[in-house]
Short mmCIF file of C-alpha atoms in Angstrom, two decimals:
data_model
loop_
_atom_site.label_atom_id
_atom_site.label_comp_id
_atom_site.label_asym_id
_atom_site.label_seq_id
_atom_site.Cartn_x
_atom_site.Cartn_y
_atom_site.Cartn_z
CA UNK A 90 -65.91 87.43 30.46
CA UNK A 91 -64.96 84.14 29.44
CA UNK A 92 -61.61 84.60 27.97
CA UNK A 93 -59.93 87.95 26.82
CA UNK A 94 -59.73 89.76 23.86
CA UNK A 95 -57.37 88.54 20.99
CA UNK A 96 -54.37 90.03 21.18
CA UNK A 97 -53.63 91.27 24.97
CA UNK A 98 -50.95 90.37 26.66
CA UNK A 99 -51.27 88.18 29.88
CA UNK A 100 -48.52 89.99 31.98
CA UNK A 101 -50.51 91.94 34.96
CA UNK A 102 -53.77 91.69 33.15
CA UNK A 103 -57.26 92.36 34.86
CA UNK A 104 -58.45 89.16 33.54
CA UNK A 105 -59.12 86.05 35.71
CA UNK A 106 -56.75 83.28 35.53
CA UNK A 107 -59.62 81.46 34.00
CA UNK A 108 -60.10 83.39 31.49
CA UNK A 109 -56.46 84.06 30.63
CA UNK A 110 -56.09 80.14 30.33
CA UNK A 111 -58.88 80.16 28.27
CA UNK A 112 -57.38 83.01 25.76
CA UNK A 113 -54.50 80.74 25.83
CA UNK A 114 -55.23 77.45 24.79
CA UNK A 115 -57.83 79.44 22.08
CA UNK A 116 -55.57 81.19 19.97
CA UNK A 117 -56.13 84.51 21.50
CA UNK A 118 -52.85 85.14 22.67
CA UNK A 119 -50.44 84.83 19.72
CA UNK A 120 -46.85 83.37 20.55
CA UNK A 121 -43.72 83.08 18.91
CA UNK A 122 -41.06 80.93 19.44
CA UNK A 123 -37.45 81.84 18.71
CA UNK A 124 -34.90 78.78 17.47
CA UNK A 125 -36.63 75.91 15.27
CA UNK A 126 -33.52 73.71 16.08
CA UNK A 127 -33.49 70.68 17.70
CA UNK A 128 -35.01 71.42 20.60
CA UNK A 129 -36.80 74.73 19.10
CA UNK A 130 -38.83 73.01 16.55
CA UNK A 131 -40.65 70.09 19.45
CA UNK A 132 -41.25 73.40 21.75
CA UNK A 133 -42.97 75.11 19.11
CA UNK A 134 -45.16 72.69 17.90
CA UNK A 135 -46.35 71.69 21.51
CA UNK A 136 -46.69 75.22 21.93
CA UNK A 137 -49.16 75.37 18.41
CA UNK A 138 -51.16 72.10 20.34
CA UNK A 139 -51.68 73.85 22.93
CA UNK A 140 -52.85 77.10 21.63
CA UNK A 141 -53.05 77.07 17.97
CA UNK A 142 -51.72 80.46 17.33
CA UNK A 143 -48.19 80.30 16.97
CA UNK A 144 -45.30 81.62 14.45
CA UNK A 145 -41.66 79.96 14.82
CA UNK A 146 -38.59 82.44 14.26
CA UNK A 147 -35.67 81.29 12.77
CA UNK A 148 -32.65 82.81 10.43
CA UNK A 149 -32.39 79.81 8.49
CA UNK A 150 -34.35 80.80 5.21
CA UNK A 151 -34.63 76.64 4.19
CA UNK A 152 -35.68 75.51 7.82
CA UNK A 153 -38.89 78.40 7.69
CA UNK A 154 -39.69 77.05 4.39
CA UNK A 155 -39.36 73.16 4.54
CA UNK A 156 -41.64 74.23 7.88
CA UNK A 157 -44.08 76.17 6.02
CA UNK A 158 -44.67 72.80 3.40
CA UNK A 159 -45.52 71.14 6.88
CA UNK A 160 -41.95 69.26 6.48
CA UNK A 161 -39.69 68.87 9.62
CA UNK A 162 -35.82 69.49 9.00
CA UNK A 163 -35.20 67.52 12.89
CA UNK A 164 -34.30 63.52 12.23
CA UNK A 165 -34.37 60.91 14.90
CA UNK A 166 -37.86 62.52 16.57
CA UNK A 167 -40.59 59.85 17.03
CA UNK A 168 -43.39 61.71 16.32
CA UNK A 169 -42.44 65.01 15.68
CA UNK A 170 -42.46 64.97 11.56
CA UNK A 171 -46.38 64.02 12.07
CA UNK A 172 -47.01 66.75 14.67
CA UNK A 173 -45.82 69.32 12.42
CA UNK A 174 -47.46 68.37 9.62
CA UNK A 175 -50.98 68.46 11.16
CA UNK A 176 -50.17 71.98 13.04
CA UNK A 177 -49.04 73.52 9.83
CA UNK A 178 -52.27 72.18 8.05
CA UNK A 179 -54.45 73.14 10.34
CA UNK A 180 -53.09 76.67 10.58
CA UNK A 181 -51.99 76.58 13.85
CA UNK A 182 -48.19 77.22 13.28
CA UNK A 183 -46.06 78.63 10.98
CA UNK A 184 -42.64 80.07 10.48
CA UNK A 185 -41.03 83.17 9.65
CA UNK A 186 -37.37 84.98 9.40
CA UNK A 187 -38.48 88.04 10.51
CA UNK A 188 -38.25 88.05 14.18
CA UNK A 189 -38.89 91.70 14.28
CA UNK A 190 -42.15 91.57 12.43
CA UNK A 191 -43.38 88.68 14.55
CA UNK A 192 -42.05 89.78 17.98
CA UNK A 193 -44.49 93.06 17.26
CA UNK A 194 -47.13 90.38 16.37
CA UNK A 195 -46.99 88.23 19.46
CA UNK A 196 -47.85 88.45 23.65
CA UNK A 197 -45.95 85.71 24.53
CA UNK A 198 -42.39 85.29 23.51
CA UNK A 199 -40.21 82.33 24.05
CA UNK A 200 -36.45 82.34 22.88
CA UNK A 201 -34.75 78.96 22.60
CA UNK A 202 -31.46 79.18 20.99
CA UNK A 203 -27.98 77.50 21.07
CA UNK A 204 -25.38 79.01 24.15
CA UNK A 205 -22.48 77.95 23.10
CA UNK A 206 -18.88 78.57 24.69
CA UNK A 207 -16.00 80.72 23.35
CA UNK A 208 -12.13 79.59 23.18
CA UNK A 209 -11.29 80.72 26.47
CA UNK A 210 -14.73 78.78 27.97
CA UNK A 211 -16.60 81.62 28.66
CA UNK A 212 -20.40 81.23 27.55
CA UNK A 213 -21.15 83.53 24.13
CA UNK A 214 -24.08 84.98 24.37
CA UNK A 215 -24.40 86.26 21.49
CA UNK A 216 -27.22 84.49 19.89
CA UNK A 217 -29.47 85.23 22.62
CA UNK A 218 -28.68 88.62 22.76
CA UNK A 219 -29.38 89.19 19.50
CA UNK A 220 -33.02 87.90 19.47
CA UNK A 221 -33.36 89.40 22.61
CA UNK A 222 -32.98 92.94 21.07
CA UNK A 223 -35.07 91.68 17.86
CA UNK A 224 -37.71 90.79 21.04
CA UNK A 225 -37.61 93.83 22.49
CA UNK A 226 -38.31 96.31 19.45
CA UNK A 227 -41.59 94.38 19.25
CA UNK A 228 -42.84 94.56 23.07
CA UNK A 229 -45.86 95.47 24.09
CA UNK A 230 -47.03 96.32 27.79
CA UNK A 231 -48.67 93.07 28.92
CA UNK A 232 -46.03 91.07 26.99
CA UNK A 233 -43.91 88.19 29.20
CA UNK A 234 -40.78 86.93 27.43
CA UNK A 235 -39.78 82.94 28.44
CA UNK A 236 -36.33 82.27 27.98
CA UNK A 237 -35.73 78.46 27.92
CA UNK A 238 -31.98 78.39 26.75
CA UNK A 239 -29.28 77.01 28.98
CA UNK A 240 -27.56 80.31 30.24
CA UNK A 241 -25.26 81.12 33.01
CA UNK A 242 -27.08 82.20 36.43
CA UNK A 243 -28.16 86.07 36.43
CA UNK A 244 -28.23 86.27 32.73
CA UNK A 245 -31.96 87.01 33.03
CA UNK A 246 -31.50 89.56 35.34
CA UNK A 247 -27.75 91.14 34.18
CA UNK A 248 -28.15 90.39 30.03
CA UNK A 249 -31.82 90.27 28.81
CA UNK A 250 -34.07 92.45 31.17
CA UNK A 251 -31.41 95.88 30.02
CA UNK A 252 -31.79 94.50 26.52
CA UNK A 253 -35.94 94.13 26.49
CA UNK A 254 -35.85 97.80 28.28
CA UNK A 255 -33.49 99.48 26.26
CA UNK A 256 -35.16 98.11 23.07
CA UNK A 257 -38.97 98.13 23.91
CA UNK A 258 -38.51 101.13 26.23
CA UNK A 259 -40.60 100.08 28.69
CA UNK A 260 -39.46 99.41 32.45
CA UNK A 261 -39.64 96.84 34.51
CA UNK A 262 -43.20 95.64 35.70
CA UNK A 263 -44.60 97.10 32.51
CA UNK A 264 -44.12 93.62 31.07
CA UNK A 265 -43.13 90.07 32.32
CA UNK A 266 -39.28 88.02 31.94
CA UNK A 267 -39.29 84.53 33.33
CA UNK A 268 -37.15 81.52 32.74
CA UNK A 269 -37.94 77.86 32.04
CA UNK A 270 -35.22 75.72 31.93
CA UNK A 271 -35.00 72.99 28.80
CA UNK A 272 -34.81 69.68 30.48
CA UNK A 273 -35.62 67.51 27.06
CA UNK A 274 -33.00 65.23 25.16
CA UNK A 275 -32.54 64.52 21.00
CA UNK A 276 -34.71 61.59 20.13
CA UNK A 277 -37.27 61.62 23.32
CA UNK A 278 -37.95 65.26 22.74
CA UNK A 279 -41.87 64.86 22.46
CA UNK A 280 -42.00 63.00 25.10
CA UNK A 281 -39.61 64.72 27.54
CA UNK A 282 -41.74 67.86 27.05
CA UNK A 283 -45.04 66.54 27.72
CA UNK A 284 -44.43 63.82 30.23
CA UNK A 285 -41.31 62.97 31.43
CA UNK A 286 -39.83 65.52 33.92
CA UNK A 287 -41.42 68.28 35.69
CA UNK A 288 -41.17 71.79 34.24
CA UNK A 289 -39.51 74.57 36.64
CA UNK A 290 -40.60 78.03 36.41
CA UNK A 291 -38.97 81.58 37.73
CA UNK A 292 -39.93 85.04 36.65
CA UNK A 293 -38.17 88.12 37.38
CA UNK A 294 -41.10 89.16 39.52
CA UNK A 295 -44.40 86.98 40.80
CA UNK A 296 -46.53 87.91 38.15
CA UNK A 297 -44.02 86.32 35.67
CA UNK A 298 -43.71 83.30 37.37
CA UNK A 299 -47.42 82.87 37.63
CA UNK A 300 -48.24 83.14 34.18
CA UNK A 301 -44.92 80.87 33.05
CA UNK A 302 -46.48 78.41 35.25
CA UNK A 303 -49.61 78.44 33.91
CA UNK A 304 -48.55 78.42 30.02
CA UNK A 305 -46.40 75.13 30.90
CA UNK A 306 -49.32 73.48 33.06
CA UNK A 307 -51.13 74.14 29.95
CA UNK A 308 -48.07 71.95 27.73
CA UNK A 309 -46.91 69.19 30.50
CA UNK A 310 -48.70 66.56 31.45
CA UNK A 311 -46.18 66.51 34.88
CA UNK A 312 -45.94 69.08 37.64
CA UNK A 313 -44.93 72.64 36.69
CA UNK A 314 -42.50 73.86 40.13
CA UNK A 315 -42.15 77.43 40.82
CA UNK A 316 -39.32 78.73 42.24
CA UNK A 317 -38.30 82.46 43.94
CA UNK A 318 -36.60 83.40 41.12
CA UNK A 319 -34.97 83.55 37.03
CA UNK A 320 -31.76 83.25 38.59
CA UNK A 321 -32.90 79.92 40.50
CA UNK A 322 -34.57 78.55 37.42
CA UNK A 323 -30.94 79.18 35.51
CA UNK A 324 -29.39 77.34 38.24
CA UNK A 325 -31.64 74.37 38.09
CA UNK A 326 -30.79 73.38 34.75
CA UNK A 327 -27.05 74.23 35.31
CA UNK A 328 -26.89 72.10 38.63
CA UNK A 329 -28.39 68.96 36.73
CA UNK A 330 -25.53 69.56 34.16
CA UNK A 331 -22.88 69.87 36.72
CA UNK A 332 -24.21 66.72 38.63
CA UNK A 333 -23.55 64.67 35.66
CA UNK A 334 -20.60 65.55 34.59
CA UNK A 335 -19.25 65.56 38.09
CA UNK A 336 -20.56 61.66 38.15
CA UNK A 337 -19.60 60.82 35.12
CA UNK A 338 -15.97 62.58 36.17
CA UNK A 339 -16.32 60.42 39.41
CA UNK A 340 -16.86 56.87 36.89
CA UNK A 341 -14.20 57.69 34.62
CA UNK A 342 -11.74 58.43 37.32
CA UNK A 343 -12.32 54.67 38.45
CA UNK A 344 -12.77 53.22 35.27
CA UNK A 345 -9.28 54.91 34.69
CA UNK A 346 -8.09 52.41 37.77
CA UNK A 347 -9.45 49.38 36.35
CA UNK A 348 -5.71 47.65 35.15
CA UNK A 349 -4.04 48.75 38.78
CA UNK A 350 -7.01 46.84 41.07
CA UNK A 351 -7.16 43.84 38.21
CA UNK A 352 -10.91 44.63 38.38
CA UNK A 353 -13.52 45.16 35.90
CA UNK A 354 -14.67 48.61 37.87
CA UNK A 355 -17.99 48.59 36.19
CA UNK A 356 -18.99 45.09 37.56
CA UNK A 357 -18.07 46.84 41.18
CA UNK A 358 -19.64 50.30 39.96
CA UNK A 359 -23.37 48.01 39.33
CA UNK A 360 -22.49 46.23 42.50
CA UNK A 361 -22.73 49.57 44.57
CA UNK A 362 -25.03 50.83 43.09
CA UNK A 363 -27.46 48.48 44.71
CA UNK A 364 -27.30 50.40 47.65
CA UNK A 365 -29.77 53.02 47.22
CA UNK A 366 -28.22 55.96 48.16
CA UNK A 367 -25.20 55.08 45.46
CA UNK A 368 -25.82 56.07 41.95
CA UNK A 369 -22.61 55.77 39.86
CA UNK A 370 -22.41 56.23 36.04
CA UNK A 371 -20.59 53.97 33.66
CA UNK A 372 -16.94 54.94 32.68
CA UNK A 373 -16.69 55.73 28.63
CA UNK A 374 -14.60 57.50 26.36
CA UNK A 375 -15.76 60.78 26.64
CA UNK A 376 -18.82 63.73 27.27
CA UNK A 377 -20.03 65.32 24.34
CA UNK A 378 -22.97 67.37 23.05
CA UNK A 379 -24.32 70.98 24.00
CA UNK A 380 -24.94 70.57 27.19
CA UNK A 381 -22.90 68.70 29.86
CA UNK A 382 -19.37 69.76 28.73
CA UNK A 383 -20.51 73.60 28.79
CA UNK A 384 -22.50 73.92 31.89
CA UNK A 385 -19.65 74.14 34.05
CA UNK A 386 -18.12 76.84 32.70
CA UNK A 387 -21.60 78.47 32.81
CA UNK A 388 -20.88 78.10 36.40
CA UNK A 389 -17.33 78.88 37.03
CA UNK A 390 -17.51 81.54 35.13
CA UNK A 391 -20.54 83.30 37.01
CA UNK A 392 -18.71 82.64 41.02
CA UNK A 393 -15.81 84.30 42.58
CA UNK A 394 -15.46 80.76 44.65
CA UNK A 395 -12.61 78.62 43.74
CA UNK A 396 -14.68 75.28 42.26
CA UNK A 397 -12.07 72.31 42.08
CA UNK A 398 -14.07 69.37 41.97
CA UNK A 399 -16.06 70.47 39.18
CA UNK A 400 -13.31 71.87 36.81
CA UNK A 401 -11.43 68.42 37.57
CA UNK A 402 -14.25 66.51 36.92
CA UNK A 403 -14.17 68.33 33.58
CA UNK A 404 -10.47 67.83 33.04
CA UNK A 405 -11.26 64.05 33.73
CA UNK A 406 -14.08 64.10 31.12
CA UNK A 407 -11.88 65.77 28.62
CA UNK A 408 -8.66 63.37 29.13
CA UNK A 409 -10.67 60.12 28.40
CA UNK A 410 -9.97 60.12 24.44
CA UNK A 411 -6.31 60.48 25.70
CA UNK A 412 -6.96 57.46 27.96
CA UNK A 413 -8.33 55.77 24.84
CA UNK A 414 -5.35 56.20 23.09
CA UNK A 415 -3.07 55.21 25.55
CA UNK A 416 -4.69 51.76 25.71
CA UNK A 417 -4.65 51.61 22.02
CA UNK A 418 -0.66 51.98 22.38
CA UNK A 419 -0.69 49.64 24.98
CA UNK A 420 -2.23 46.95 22.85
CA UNK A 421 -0.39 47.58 19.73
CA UNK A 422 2.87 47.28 21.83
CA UNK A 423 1.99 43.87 22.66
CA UNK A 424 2.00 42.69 19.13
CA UNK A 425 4.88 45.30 17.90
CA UNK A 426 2.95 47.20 15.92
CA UNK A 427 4.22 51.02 15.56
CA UNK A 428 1.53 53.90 15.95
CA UNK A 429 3.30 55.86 13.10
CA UNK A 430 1.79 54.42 10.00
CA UNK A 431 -0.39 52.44 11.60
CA UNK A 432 -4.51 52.03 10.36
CA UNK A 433 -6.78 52.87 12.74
CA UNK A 434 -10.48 52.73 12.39
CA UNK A 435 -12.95 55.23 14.13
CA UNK A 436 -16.30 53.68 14.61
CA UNK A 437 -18.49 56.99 15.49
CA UNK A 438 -18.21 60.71 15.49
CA UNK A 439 -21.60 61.66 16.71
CA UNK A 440 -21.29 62.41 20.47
CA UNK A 441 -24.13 60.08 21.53
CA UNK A 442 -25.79 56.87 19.62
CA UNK A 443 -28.87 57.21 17.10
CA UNK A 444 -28.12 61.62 17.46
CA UNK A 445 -26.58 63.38 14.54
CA UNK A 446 -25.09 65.80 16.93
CA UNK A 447 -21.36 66.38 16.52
CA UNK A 448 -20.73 69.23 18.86
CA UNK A 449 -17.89 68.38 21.58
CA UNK A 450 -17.58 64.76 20.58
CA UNK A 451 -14.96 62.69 21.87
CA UNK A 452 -14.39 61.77 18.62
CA UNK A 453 -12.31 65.03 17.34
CA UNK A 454 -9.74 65.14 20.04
CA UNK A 455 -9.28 60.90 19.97
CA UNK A 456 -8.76 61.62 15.99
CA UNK A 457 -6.70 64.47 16.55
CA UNK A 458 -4.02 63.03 18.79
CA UNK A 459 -4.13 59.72 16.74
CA UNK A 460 -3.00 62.13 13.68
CA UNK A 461 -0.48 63.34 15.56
CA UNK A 462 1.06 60.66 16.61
CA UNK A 463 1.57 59.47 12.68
CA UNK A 464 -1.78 56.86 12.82
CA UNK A 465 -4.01 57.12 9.18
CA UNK A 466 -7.28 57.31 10.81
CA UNK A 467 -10.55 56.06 9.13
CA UNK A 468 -13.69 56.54 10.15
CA UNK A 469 -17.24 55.75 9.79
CA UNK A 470 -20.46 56.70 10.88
CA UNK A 471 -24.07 56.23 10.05
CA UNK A 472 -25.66 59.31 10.50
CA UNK A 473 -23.17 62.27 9.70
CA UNK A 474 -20.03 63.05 7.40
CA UNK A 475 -16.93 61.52 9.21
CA UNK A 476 -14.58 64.12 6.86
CA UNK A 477 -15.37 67.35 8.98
CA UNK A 478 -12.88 65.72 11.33
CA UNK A 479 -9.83 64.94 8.77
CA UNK A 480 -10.66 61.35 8.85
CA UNK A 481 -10.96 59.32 5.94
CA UNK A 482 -14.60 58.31 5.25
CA UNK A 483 -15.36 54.55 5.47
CA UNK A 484 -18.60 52.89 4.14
CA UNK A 485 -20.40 51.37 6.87
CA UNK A 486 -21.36 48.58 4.50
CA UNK A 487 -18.38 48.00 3.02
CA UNK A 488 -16.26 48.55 6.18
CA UNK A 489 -14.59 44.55 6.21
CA UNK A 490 -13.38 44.91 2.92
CA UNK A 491 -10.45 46.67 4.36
CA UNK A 492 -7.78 45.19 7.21
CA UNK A 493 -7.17 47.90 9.67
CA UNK A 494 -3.94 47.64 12.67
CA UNK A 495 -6.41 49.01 15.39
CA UNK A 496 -10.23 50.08 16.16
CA UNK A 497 -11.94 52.46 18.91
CA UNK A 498 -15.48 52.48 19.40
CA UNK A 499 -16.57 56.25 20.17
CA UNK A 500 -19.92 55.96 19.66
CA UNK A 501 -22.39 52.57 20.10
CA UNK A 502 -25.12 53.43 17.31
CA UNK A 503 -27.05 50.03 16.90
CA UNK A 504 -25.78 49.81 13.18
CA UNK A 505 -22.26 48.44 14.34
CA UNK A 506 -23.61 45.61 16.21
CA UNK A 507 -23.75 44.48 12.68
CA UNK A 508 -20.18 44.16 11.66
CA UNK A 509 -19.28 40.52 11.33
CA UNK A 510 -15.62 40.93 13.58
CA UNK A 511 -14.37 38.08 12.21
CA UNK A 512 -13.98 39.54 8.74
CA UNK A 513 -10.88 41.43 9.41
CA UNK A 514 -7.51 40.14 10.19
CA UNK A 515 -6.16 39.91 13.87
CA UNK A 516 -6.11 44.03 15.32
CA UNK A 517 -6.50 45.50 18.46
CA UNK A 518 -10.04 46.99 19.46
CA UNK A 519 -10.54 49.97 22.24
CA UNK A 520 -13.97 49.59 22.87
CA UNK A 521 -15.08 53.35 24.81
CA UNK A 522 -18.79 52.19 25.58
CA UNK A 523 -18.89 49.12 26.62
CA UNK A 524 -20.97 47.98 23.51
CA UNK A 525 -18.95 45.10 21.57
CA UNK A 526 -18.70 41.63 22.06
CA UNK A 527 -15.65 40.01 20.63
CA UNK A 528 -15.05 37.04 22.80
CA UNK A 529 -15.49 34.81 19.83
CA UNK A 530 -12.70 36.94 17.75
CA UNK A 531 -9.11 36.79 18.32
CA UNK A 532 -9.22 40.59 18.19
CA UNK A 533 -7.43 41.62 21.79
CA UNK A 534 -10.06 44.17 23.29
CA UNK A 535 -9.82 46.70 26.11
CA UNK A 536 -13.00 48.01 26.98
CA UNK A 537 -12.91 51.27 28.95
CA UNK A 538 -14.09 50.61 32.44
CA UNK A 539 -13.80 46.63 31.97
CA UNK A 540 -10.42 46.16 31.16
CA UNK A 541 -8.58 43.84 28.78
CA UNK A 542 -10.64 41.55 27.00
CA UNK A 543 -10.28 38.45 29.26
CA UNK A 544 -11.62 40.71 32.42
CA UNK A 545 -15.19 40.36 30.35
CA UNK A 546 -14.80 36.65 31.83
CA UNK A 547 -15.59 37.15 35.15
CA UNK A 548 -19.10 38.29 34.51
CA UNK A 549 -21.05 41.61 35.67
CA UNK A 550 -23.73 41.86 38.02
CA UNK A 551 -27.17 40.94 36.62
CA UNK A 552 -25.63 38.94 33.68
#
């Protein structure tokens, strides 16, 4: 037979691999993705150009129906507005709210939705356990559920396999659970799914790991890696978390150094890093976003193991907008300026330049302590609503028509390479990513990792 009938599931069928792939990229299997977000909505609609059968889940009643007009809700996404427009017009993808309705419609489901992490920095599970039990009153035998959300290691095997049995009532081997980590990024999304990193595969079993591997050879135009296990999978995409904020923990910890050597640590930082076993990152202000500044507590949460160097590269991370505000004292000390009452401009809230993403942003603790110490903070930002953080809002455009005592540069979106310096009156500038050039002002600068502004003098590597 040259492909199997619509409808079956792929999970120990008696169909060739052939003709599985075949039923596949036809339409014949029907899948349904779980979590039109950010990273949801790009998954889904590589998913419908693959296979052109596929219905996107998501609770937001305004996201299924902007999706359903063929509109995408995602900014920033070269690409992805266009793809979803031809994949809704050509009936190959569509969205829905009822997760139930389409989980007893589909073979092949794939939940991607946010983990975030509680007060006391446990990982809440909630979301996924939620559409895991929506999953599970829809399973069929033959069904194989891909979960592609960061989680904690063993959550495949502790938290969603007893929620698919419980709820479908099958057992395990009656259908297939496998894990594929998400190892895209906002803005590149597109083309981190189809070409830029291989995808890693684990199933709970080898039957789930060979069909997960041949559903994402059928999306990437990389190498799909399988490895033993879901647990190994989950620890993939928590180890590439951990070794970045570790790094980054490791760059800030000697950009912190940079006034007590009378260096500028990130000329040194490029110079090692010409040594190819040496791979540094540059010292900033701060980690934000969903991802690196909650995979370690995925981690530490899941080991009895005391883990010291990761939790203090995370206290590192986290103390940076302190750092930044200790150099801002420093410099408004040297021209007697007083922190209480003082103006103090915010340039960025978003965690990461060009991303409207707010979520752990250096920003809110930086404006926070400011507050605290008696500083009226401004802010502006290009992309999102500064006023969520109990800053005052600043038009970008009209941003020099003000005189403010200090600045700090949180985030380096391209719009602020715009801002003619010169325009405001003589204030002291805490640049956090290495992104302005003042020499021409008369603005004093300390750039995090650099130093004070007359360290910019000596001259980096490569320039």
């Amino acid at each position: 037979m040259s492909s199997i009938p619509r409808g079956i599931g792929l999970y120990g069928s008696e169909y060739s691999t052939q003709a599985q792939r075949i039923g596949l990229t036809s339409g014949a299997v029907p899948i349904a993705i779980y979590g039109l977000g950010k990273m949801g909505l790009p998954l889904a609609s590589v998913y419908a150009e693959m296979s052109g059968n596929v219905t996107g889940v998501d609770i937001d009643e305004d996201v299924v129906r902007m999706i359903n007009r063929g509109e995408c809700h995602i900014d920033g996404e070269p690409g992805l507005p266009e793809l979803v427009s031809e994949q809704v017009e050509r009936g190959r993808f569509e969205a829905s709210s009822d997760s139930r309705k389409v989980a007893k419609d589909s073979s092949v489901h794939v939940v991607i939705v946010p983990t975030l992490i509680n007060e006391e920095h446990e990982a809440d599970l909630g979301a996924l356990e939620s559409v895991c039990a929506d999953v599970g009153s829809g399973l069929d035998p033959g069904d194989l559920v891909i979960i592609e959300c960061t989680v904690p290691p063993r959550t495949c095997e502790e938290v969603v396999m007893p929620i698919l049995e419980r709820e479908s009532g099958l057992s395990r081997g009656e259908f297939g659970l496998a894990f594929c980590p998400e190892r895209t990024s906002s803005g590149k999304a597109l083309y981190k799914l189809r070409e830029a990193h291989p995808k890693i595969v684990g199933g709970i079993d080898d039957e789930s790991t060979r069909i997960a591997e041949m559903i994402y050879g059928e999306i990437t135009n990389n190498d799909v890696i399988p490895v033993s296990d879901a647990t190994t999978a989950e620890a993939v995409k928590v180890f590439e978390g951990l070794y970045r904020d570790v790094n980054i923990g490791l760059a800030n910890e000697l950009g912190r150094v940079t006034d007590s050597l009378g260096i500028d640590t990130t000329e040194a930082i490029e110079a090692a890093n010409t040594q190819s076993y040496c791979n540094i990152h540059t010292p900033g202000i701060g980690v934000g976003g969903h991802c690196i500044p909650y995979y370690p507590y995925f981690f530490m949460q899941q080991v009895p193991e005391q883990t010291p160097l990761i939790q203090t590269a995370r206290d590192v991370n986290d103390s940076m907008p302190g750092f930044a505000v200790e150099k801002l004292l420093d410099g408004l000390s040297r021209r007697h300026t007083d922190i209480d009452g003082a103006k103090v401009l915010v340039l960025g809230v978003t965690y990461r330049a060009g991303v409207a993403e707010t979520r752990a942003t250096p920003a809110a603790p930086l404006i926070e302590e400011l507050q605290g110490l008696g500083a009226d903070v401004y802010a502006t930002d290009p992309l999102v609503d500064v006023t969520e953080f109990g800053a005052a809002s600043v038009d970008l455009e009209n941003v020099t028509d003000d005189d403010y005592d200090a600045a700090v540069l949180v985030t380096a979106h391209e719009q602020f390479q715009n801002i003619d310096w010169n325009e405001f009156a003589d204030m002291i500038v805490v640049d956090g990513r290495q992104a302005l050039d003042l020499s021409d002002t008369d603005h004093y600068v300390y750039t995090i990792g650099v130093g004070p502004g007359e360290m910019r003098e000596k001259g980096r590597v490569g320039q």
